[in-house]
């Protein structure tokens, strides 16, 4: 394509003897030679072209001299080529393509033509197919060999004839089942034999002393099941609480203060518990009272009886039980002291 200077009528170009005053970009030895020839044909200096294109003079001179060492990045250089060619009336696309061909981008690796790669595949494809076929036949043959080697021919039975003594119901090892027998009685331990007078000789306690101790313990309630935490325990510390509520199953526990504020509210899982503080006026609100075990002073005190239970009521029960336990301990101690004094007097 010839250069278009923009000032030559088309009728002159259509004449058979017409020749472009400047060779086209594609016919120039280099891009810089073509741009310089087009600029001289337009009778413009580098300063004039710099004012038109707004590109620095040194970059335009570098393009004409094919000096890419002082040009900026490739993107800006292509923009300068496009602007310079457009100002000179040269085909911008041809100028950009000529620049890309003369100055290749070093960051783009060269790739083999598609036809060559396809020929390489066609050249080696028979060998690849042959190797795959050999591997497949080897695997198939190995599997067949393994199956054949594991197969064993049928062997005749060593039992030639059935003995005459073997008949129905009389074969060796036959066990005849009868009616089920009752289970054997449980093993029991015989009662411990105590020699009369031996306990008195060893301990120094007479029968009267033993009866007195038994009478003192008669008013003491038996020890109940102790509290065993089987999950998280919320509420007060163990040293500051006498009442513990433990959930037997998943349920909701709400504790409200006397003024309506919520002291504790949580859905407890089975085994989780809440320790009630001492001296707090609150009400325990539950949907299922039978879902909670009450522990007083660490011992089982039954289950909740009502859906709404004053906390002070449980604390009073705990205090009463603690006082009774203290009184019983005092009575036992006094009985033991009197027994010891009696032994000393008798001796």
CSV table of C-alpha atoms in Angstrom, one decimal:
chain,number,residue,atom,x,y,z
A,1,UNK,CA,0.0,0.0,0.0
A,2,UNK,CA,1.4,3.4,-1.0
A,3,UNK,CA,1.8,6.4,1.3
A,4,UNK,CA,-1.2,8.7,1.4
A,5,UNK,CA,0.0,12.3,1.8
A,6,UNK,CA,-3.5,13.6,1.7
A,7,UNK,CA,-3.0,16.3,-0.9
A,8,UNK,CA,-3.0,14.3,-4.2
A,9,UNK,CA,-6.3,13.9,-6.0
A,10,UNK,CA,-7.6,10.4,-6.8
A,11,UNK,CA,-7.7,11.1,-10.6
A,12,UNK,CA,-4.0,11.6,-10.6
A,13,UNK,CA,-3.5,8.3,-8.8
A,14,UNK,CA,-5.7,6.5,-11.3
A,15,UNK,CA,-3.4,7.4,-14.2
A,16,UNK,CA,-1.3,4.5,-15.6
A,17,UNK,CA,2.0,6.4,-15.4
A,18,UNK,CA,1.4,7.6,-11.8
A,19,UNK,CA,4.1,6.8,-9.3
A,20,UNK,CA,4.0,7.6,-5.5
A,21,UNK,CA,6.5,10.3,-4.6
A,22,UNK,CA,7.5,8.2,-1.6
A,23,UNK,CA,7.7,4.4,-1.5
A,24,UNK,CA,5.1,2.7,0.8
A,25,UNK,CA,6.0,1.5,4.3
A,26,UNK,CA,6.0,-2.1,3.2
A,27,UNK,CA,8.6,-1.3,0.5
A,28,UNK,CA,10.9,0.8,2.7
A,29,UNK,CA,14.1,-0.9,4.0
A,30,UNK,CA,13.0,-0.2,7.6
A,31,UNK,CA,10.2,1.5,9.3
A,32,UNK,CA,12.3,4.4,10.3
A,33,UNK,CA,13.3,5.0,6.6
A,34,UNK,CA,9.7,5.0,5.6
A,35,UNK,CA,8.7,7.4,8.3
A,36,UNK,CA,11.6,9.7,7.5
A,37,UNK,CA,10.8,9.7,3.8
A,38,UNK,CA,7.2,10.5,4.4
A,39,UNK,CA,8.1,13.4,6.7
A,40,UNK,CA,10.5,14.9,4.2
A,41,UNK,CA,7.9,14.5,1.5
A,42,UNK,CA,5.5,16.6,3.6
A,43,UNK,CA,8.2,19.3,4.1
A,44,UNK,CA,7.9,19.1,7.9
A,45,UNK,CA,10.6,19.1,10.6
A,46,UNK,CA,10.7,16.8,13.7
A,47,UNK,CA,9.7,19.8,15.8
A,48,UNK,CA,6.6,20.3,13.7
A,49,UNK,CA,5.7,16.6,14.0
A,50,UNK,CA,6.3,16.7,17.7
A,51,UNK,CA,3.9,19.6,18.1
A,52,UNK,CA,1.3,17.8,16.1
A,53,UNK,CA,1.7,14.4,17.7
A,54,UNK,CA,2.6,15.7,21.2
A,55,UNK,CA,5.5,13.2,21.2
A,56,UNK,CA,9.0,14.3,22.3
A,57,UNK,CA,11.4,15.0,19.5
A,58,UNK,CA,13.9,12.4,20.7
A,59,UNK,CA,11.4,9.6,20.5
A,60,UNK,CA,10.4,10.6,16.9
A,61,UNK,CA,14.1,10.8,16.0
A,62,UNK,CA,14.7,7.4,17.6
A,63,UNK,CA,11.8,5.9,15.5
A,64,UNK,CA,13.3,7.3,12.3
A,65,UNK,CA,16.8,6.1,13.2
A,66,UNK,CA,15.4,2.6,14.3
A,67,UNK,CA,17.0,3.2,17.7
A,68,UNK,CA,14.8,1.3,20.2
A,69,UNK,CA,17.2,1.6,23.1
A,70,UNK,CA,15.8,5.0,24.2
A,71,UNK,CA,12.1,4.2,23.5
A,72,UNK,CA,9.8,3.7,26.5
A,73,UNK,CA,7.8,0.5,27.1
A,74,UNK,CA,6.5,-1.4,24.1
A,75,UNK,CA,2.9,-0.2,24.6
A,76,UNK,CA,4.0,3.5,24.5
A,77,UNK,CA,6.3,2.8,21.6
A,78,UNK,CA,3.4,1.3,19.5
A,79,UNK,CA,1.3,4.3,20.4
A,80,UNK,CA,4.0,6.7,19.2
A,81,UNK,CA,4.3,4.8,15.9
A,82,UNK,CA,0.5,4.9,15.4
A,83,UNK,CA,0.4,8.7,16.2
A,84,UNK,CA,3.4,9.5,14.0
A,85,UNK,CA,2.1,7.5,11.0
A,86,UNK,CA,-1.4,9.1,11.4
A,87,UNK,CA,0.1,12.5,11.4
A,88,UNK,CA,2.1,11.7,8.2
A,89,UNK,CA,-0.9,10.2,6.4
A,90,UNK,CA,0.5,6.7,6.5
A,91,UNK,CA,-1.6,3.6,7.1
A,92,UNK,CA,-1.4,3.3,10.9
A,93,UNK,CA,-2.1,-0.4,11.0
A,94,UNK,CA,0.6,-1.2,8.5
A,95,UNK,CA,3.1,0.9,10.4
A,96,UNK,CA,2.3,-0.8,13.7
A,97,UNK,CA,2.6,-4.3,12.0
A,98,UNK,CA,6.0,-3.3,10.5
A,99,UNK,CA,7.2,-2.1,13.9
A,100,UNK,CA,6.1,-5.4,15.6
A,101,UNK,CA,7.9,-7.3,12.8
A,102,UNK,CA,11.1,-5.3,13.0
A,103,UNK,CA,11.1,-5.1,16.8
A,104,UNK,CA,9.7,-8.4,18.2
A,105,UNK,CA,8.5,-8.7,21.8
A,106,UNK,CA,11.2,-10.6,23.8
A,107,UNK,CA,8.6,-11.5,26.5
A,108,UNK,CA,6.5,-13.7,24.1
A,109,UNK,CA,8.2,-17.1,23.6
A,110,UNK,CA,8.4,-18.4,20.1
A,111,UNK,CA,5.9,-21.3,19.3
A,112,UNK,CA,6.3,-24.0,16.7
A,113,UNK,CA,3.9,-23.8,13.8
A,114,UNK,CA,0.8,-25.9,14.2
A,115,UNK,CA,1.6,-27.9,11.1
A,116,UNK,CA,5.0,-29.0,12.5
A,117,UNK,CA,3.5,-30.1,15.8
A,118,UNK,CA,0.8,-32.1,14.0
A,119,UNK,CA,3.4,-33.8,11.9
A,120,UNK,CA,5.3,-34.7,15.0
A,121,UNK,CA,2.2,-36.3,16.5
A,122,UNK,CA,1.5,-38.2,13.4
A,123,UNK,CA,5.1,-39.4,13.2
A,124,UNK,CA,5.1,-40.9,16.7
A,125,UNK,CA,1.5,-42.0,17.1
A,126,UNK,CA,2.0,-45.5,15.7
A,127,UNK,CA,4.8,-46.1,18.2
A,128,UNK,CA,2.7,-44.8,21.1
A,129,UNK,CA,-0.3,-46.9,20.1
A,130,UNK,CA,2.0,-50.0,19.8
A,131,UNK,CA,3.5,-49.5,23.2
A,132,UNK,CA,0.0,-49.0,24.8
A,133,UNK,CA,-1.2,-52.2,23.1
A,134,UNK,CA,1.7,-54.2,24.4
A,135,UNK,CA,1.2,-53.0,27.9
A,136,UNK,CA,-2.6,-53.8,27.7
A,137,UNK,CA,-1.9,-57.3,26.4
A,138,UNK,CA,0.7,-57.9,29.2
A,139,UNK,CA,-1.7,-56.9,31.9
A,140,UNK,CA,-4.5,-59.0,30.4
A,141,UNK,CA,-2.1,-62.0,30.1
A,142,UNK,CA,-0.9,-61.7,33.7
A,143,UNK,CA,-4.5,-61.6,35.0
A,144,UNK,CA,-5.4,-64.7,33.0
A,145,UNK,CA,-2.3,-66.5,34.2
A,146,UNK,CA,-3.2,-65.7,37.8
A,147,UNK,CA,-6.7,-67.0,37.5
A,148,UNK,CA,-5.6,-70.2,35.8
A,149,UNK,CA,-2.9,-70.9,38.3
A,150,UNK,CA,-5.4,-70.6,41.2
A,151,UNK,CA,-7.8,-73.0,39.7
A,152,UNK,CA,-7.4,-76.6,41.0
A,153,UNK,CA,-9.0,-79.7,39.5
A,154,UNK,CA,-11.8,-81.4,41.3
A,155,UNK,CA,-10.5,-84.2,43.6
A,156,UNK,CA,-12.5,-87.3,44.5
A,157,UNK,CA,-13.6,-87.7,48.1
A,158,UNK,CA,-11.5,-89.7,50.4
A,159,UNK,CA,-14.6,-91.3,51.9
A,160,UNK,CA,-15.2,-94.4,49.9
A,161,UNK,CA,-18.1,-95.8,51.8
A,162,UNK,CA,-20.3,-94.8,54.8
A,163,UNK,CA,-19.7,-97.1,57.8
A,164,UNK,CA,-22.6,-99.3,58.8
A,165,UNK,CA,-22.6,-98.0,62.3
A,166,UNK,CA,-23.5,-94.6,61.0
A,167,UNK,CA,-27.2,-94.3,60.9
A,168,UNK,CA,-29.6,-91.6,61.5
A,169,UNK,CA,-29.4,-90.5,65.2
A,170,UNK,CA,-26.2,-92.6,65.9
A,171,UNK,CA,-23.6,-90.6,64.1
A,172,UNK,CA,-20.4,-89.8,66.1
A,173,UNK,CA,-20.6,-86.5,67.8
A,174,UNK,CA,-24.4,-86.3,67.8
A,175,UNK,CA,-25.9,-84.4,70.7
A,176,UNK,CA,-29.4,-85.1,71.7
A,177,UNK,CA,-31.3,-82.0,73.0
A,178,UNK,CA,-33.7,-82.5,75.9
A,179,UNK,CA,-36.1,-80.1,77.7
A,180,UNK,CA,-34.4,-77.0,79.1
A,181,UNK,CA,-33.0,-77.4,82.6
A,182,UNK,CA,-33.6,-74.9,85.3
A,183,UNK,CA,-30.9,-72.4,86.0
A,184,UNK,CA,-28.5,-73.3,88.8
A,185,UNK,CA,-29.1,-71.5,92.1
A,186,UNK,CA,-27.1,-68.3,92.7
A,187,UNK,CA,-24.0,-68.8,94.7
A,188,UNK,CA,-24.3,-67.4,98.2
A,189,UNK,CA,-21.7,-66.5,100.8
A,190,UNK,CA,-22.3,-68.2,104.2
A,191,UNK,CA,-22.9,-65.8,107.1
A,192,UNK,CA,-19.8,-64.7,109.0
A,193,UNK,CA,-19.4,-66.7,112.2
A,194,UNK,CA,-18.7,-64.4,115.2
A,195,UNK,CA,-17.2,-65.9,118.3
A,196,UNK,CA,-19.1,-64.8,121.4
A,197,UNK,CA,-17.0,-62.6,123.6
A,198,UNK,CA,-14.2,-62.1,121.0
A,199,UNK,CA,-15.5,-58.7,120.0
A,200,UNK,CA,-15.6,-57.5,123.6
A,201,UNK,CA,-12.1,-58.7,124.2
A,202,UNK,CA,-10.7,-57.0,121.1
A,203,UNK,CA,-12.6,-53.7,121.2
A,204,UNK,CA,-13.3,-53.3,124.9
A,205,UNK,CA,-17.0,-52.5,124.1
A,206,UNK,CA,-19.8,-54.4,125.8
A,207,UNK,CA,-23.2,-55.3,124.4
A,208,UNK,CA,-24.6,-52.3,126.3
A,209,UNK,CA,-22.2,-50.0,124.7
A,210,UNK,CA,-23.1,-51.3,121.2
A,211,UNK,CA,-26.8,-50.9,122.0
A,212,UNK,CA,-26.2,-47.3,123.2
A,213,UNK,CA,-24.4,-46.4,120.0
A,214,UNK,CA,-27.1,-48.0,117.9
A,215,UNK,CA,-29.8,-46.0,119.8
A,216,UNK,CA,-27.8,-42.8,119.2
A,217,UNK,CA,-27.6,-43.6,115.5
A,218,UNK,CA,-31.3,-44.5,115.3
A,219,UNK,CA,-32.4,-40.9,114.8
A,220,UNK,CA,-29.8,-40.2,112.1
A,221,UNK,CA,-31.0,-40.4,108.5
A,222,UNK,CA,-29.1,-42.7,106.2
A,223,UNK,CA,-26.5,-41.2,103.8
A,224,UNK,CA,-28.1,-40.5,100.5
A,225,UNK,CA,-26.6,-40.6,97.0
A,226,UNK,CA,-23.9,-38.0,96.6
A,227,UNK,CA,-23.9,-35.3,93.9
A,228,UNK,CA,-21.9,-36.5,90.9
A,229,UNK,CA,-21.4,-33.8,88.2
A,230,UNK,CA,-21.8,-35.3,84.7
A,231,UNK,CA,-21.5,-32.1,82.7
A,232,UNK,CA,-21.1,-28.4,83.1
A,233,UNK,CA,-22.0,-26.9,86.5
A,234,UNK,CA,-23.2,-23.3,86.5
A,235,UNK,CA,-24.0,-20.8,89.2
A,236,UNK,CA,-22.2,-20.2,92.5
A,237,UNK,CA,-19.0,-21.8,93.7
A,238,UNK,CA,-19.1,-25.1,95.5
A,239,UNK,CA,-18.1,-23.5,98.8
A,240,UNK,CA,-20.9,-20.9,98.6
A,241,UNK,CA,-23.9,-23.1,97.8
A,242,UNK,CA,-26.0,-25.7,99.7
A,243,UNK,CA,-28.5,-26.5,96.9
A,244,UNK,CA,-27.7,-28.0,93.5
A,245,UNK,CA,-30.2,-28.7,90.7
A,246,UNK,CA,-29.1,-31.4,88.2
A,247,UNK,CA,-31.0,-32.1,85.0
A,248,UNK,CA,-32.0,-35.7,84.4
A,249,UNK,CA,-32.7,-34.9,80.8
A,250,UNK,CA,-32.6,-32.0,78.4
A,251,UNK,CA,-34.8,-29.2,79.9
A,252,UNK,CA,-35.0,-25.5,80.5
A,253,UNK,CA,-34.2,-23.9,83.9
A,254,UNK,CA,-35.2,-20.2,84.6
A,255,UNK,CA,-34.4,-18.5,88.0
A,256,UNK,CA,-36.0,-15.1,88.6
A,257,UNK,CA,-35.3,-12.6,91.3
A,258,UNK,CA,-38.0,-11.2,93.5
A,259,UNK,CA,-38.0,-8.0,91.4
A,260,UNK,CA,-38.5,-9.9,88.2
A,261,UNK,CA,-35.0,-9.9,86.9
A,262,UNK,CA,-33.6,-13.2,85.5
A,263,UNK,CA,-30.8,-14.5,87.6
A,264,UNK,CA,-30.2,-17.6,85.4
A,265,UNK,CA,-31.8,-19.0,82.3
A,266,UNK,CA,-30.4,-21.8,80.2
A,267,UNK,CA,-31.3,-25.1,78.4
A,268,UNK,CA,-29.5,-27.7,80.4
A,269,UNK,CA,-28.4,-31.0,78.9
A,270,UNK,CA,-28.7,-34.3,80.8
A,271,UNK,CA,-26.1,-34.3,83.6
A,272,UNK,CA,-25.6,-30.5,83.7
A,273,UNK,CA,-26.3,-28.7,87.0
A,274,UNK,CA,-26.8,-25.3,88.6
A,275,UNK,CA,-25.6,-24.3,92.1
A,276,UNK,CA,-27.9,-22.0,93.9
A,277,UNK,CA,-26.3,-19.1,95.9
A,278,UNK,CA,-27.1,-18.7,99.6
A,279,UNK,CA,-29.2,-15.8,100.8
A,280,UNK,CA,-30.8,-14.9,97.5
A,281,UNK,CA,-34.5,-14.4,97.2
A,282,UNK,CA,-35.5,-16.0,93.9
A,283,UNK,CA,-38.0,-18.4,92.3
A,284,UNK,CA,-37.1,-21.5,90.3
A,285,UNK,CA,-39.3,-21.8,87.2
A,286,UNK,CA,-39.3,-25.1,85.3
A,287,UNK,CA,-41.7,-26.8,82.9
A,288,UNK,CA,-41.1,-30.4,84.1
A,289,UNK,CA,-40.2,-30.6,87.8
A,290,UNK,CA,-39.5,-34.3,87.6
A,291,UNK,CA,-36.6,-33.6,85.2
A,292,UNK,CA,-34.5,-32.2,88.1
A,293,UNK,CA,-32.7,-33.9,91.0
A,294,UNK,CA,-32.2,-31.8,94.1
A,295,UNK,CA,-29.0,-32.2,96.1
A,296,UNK,CA,-28.9,-30.7,99.6
A,297,UNK,CA,-25.4,-30.3,101.2
A,298,UNK,CA,-24.1,-32.7,98.5
A,299,UNK,CA,-26.6,-35.5,99.1
A,300,UNK,CA,-29.7,-36.4,97.1
A,301,UNK,CA,-32.8,-34.8,98.4
A,302,UNK,CA,-35.4,-36.0,95.9
A,303,UNK,CA,-36.8,-34.2,92.9
A,304,UNK,CA,-38.5,-30.9,92.4
A,305,UNK,CA,-42.1,-31.1,93.4
A,306,UNK,CA,-43.5,-27.9,91.8
A,307,UNK,CA,-43.0,-25.9,88.6
A,308,UNK,CA,-42.5,-22.8,90.7
A,309,UNK,CA,-40.3,-23.4,93.8
A,310,UNK,CA,-39.0,-20.6,96.1
A,311,UNK,CA,-35.2,-20.9,96.4
A,312,UNK,CA,-35.4,-19.9,100.1
A,313,UNK,CA,-37.5,-23.1,100.7
A,314,UNK,CA,-34.7,-25.3,99.4
A,315,UNK,CA,-32.0,-23.4,101.3
A,316,UNK,CA,-34.0,-23.8,104.6
A,317,UNK,CA,-34.2,-27.6,104.0
A,318,UNK,CA,-30.5,-27.7,103.4
A,319,UNK,CA,-29.9,-25.7,106.6
A,320,UNK,CA,-32.2,-28.0,108.6
A,321,UNK,CA,-30.5,-31.2,107.3
A,322,UNK,CA,-27.1,-29.7,108.1
A,323,UNK,CA,-28.2,-28.8,111.6
A,324,UNK,CA,-29.6,-32.3,112.2
A,325,UNK,CA,-26.4,-33.9,110.9
A,326,UNK,CA,-24.4,-31.7,113.3
A,327,UNK,CA,-26.6,-32.6,116.3
A,328,UNK,CA,-26.3,-36.4,115.4
A,329,UNK,CA,-22.6,-36.1,115.3
A,330,UNK,CA,-22.5,-34.4,118.6
A,331,UNK,CA,-24.7,-37.1,120.2
A,332,UNK,CA,-22.4,-39.9,118.8
A,333,UNK,CA,-19.4,-38.1,120.1
A,334,UNK,CA,-20.9,-37.7,123.6
A,335,UNK,CA,-22.0,-41.4,123.6
A,336,UNK,CA,-18.5,-42.5,122.7
A,337,UNK,CA,-17.0,-40.3,125.4
A,338,UNK,CA,-19.4,-41.7,128.0
A,339,UNK,CA,-18.5,-45.2,126.9
A,340,UNK,CA,-14.8,-44.5,127.2
A,341,UNK,CA,-15.3,-43.1,130.7
A,342,UNK,CA,-17.4,-46.1,131.8
A,343,UNK,CA,-14.6,-48.4,130.6
A,344,UNK,CA,-12.0,-46.4,132.5
A,345,UNK,CA,-14.2,-46.6,135.7
A,346,UNK,CA,-14.8,-50.3,135.3
A,347,UNK,CA,-11.1,-50.9,134.8
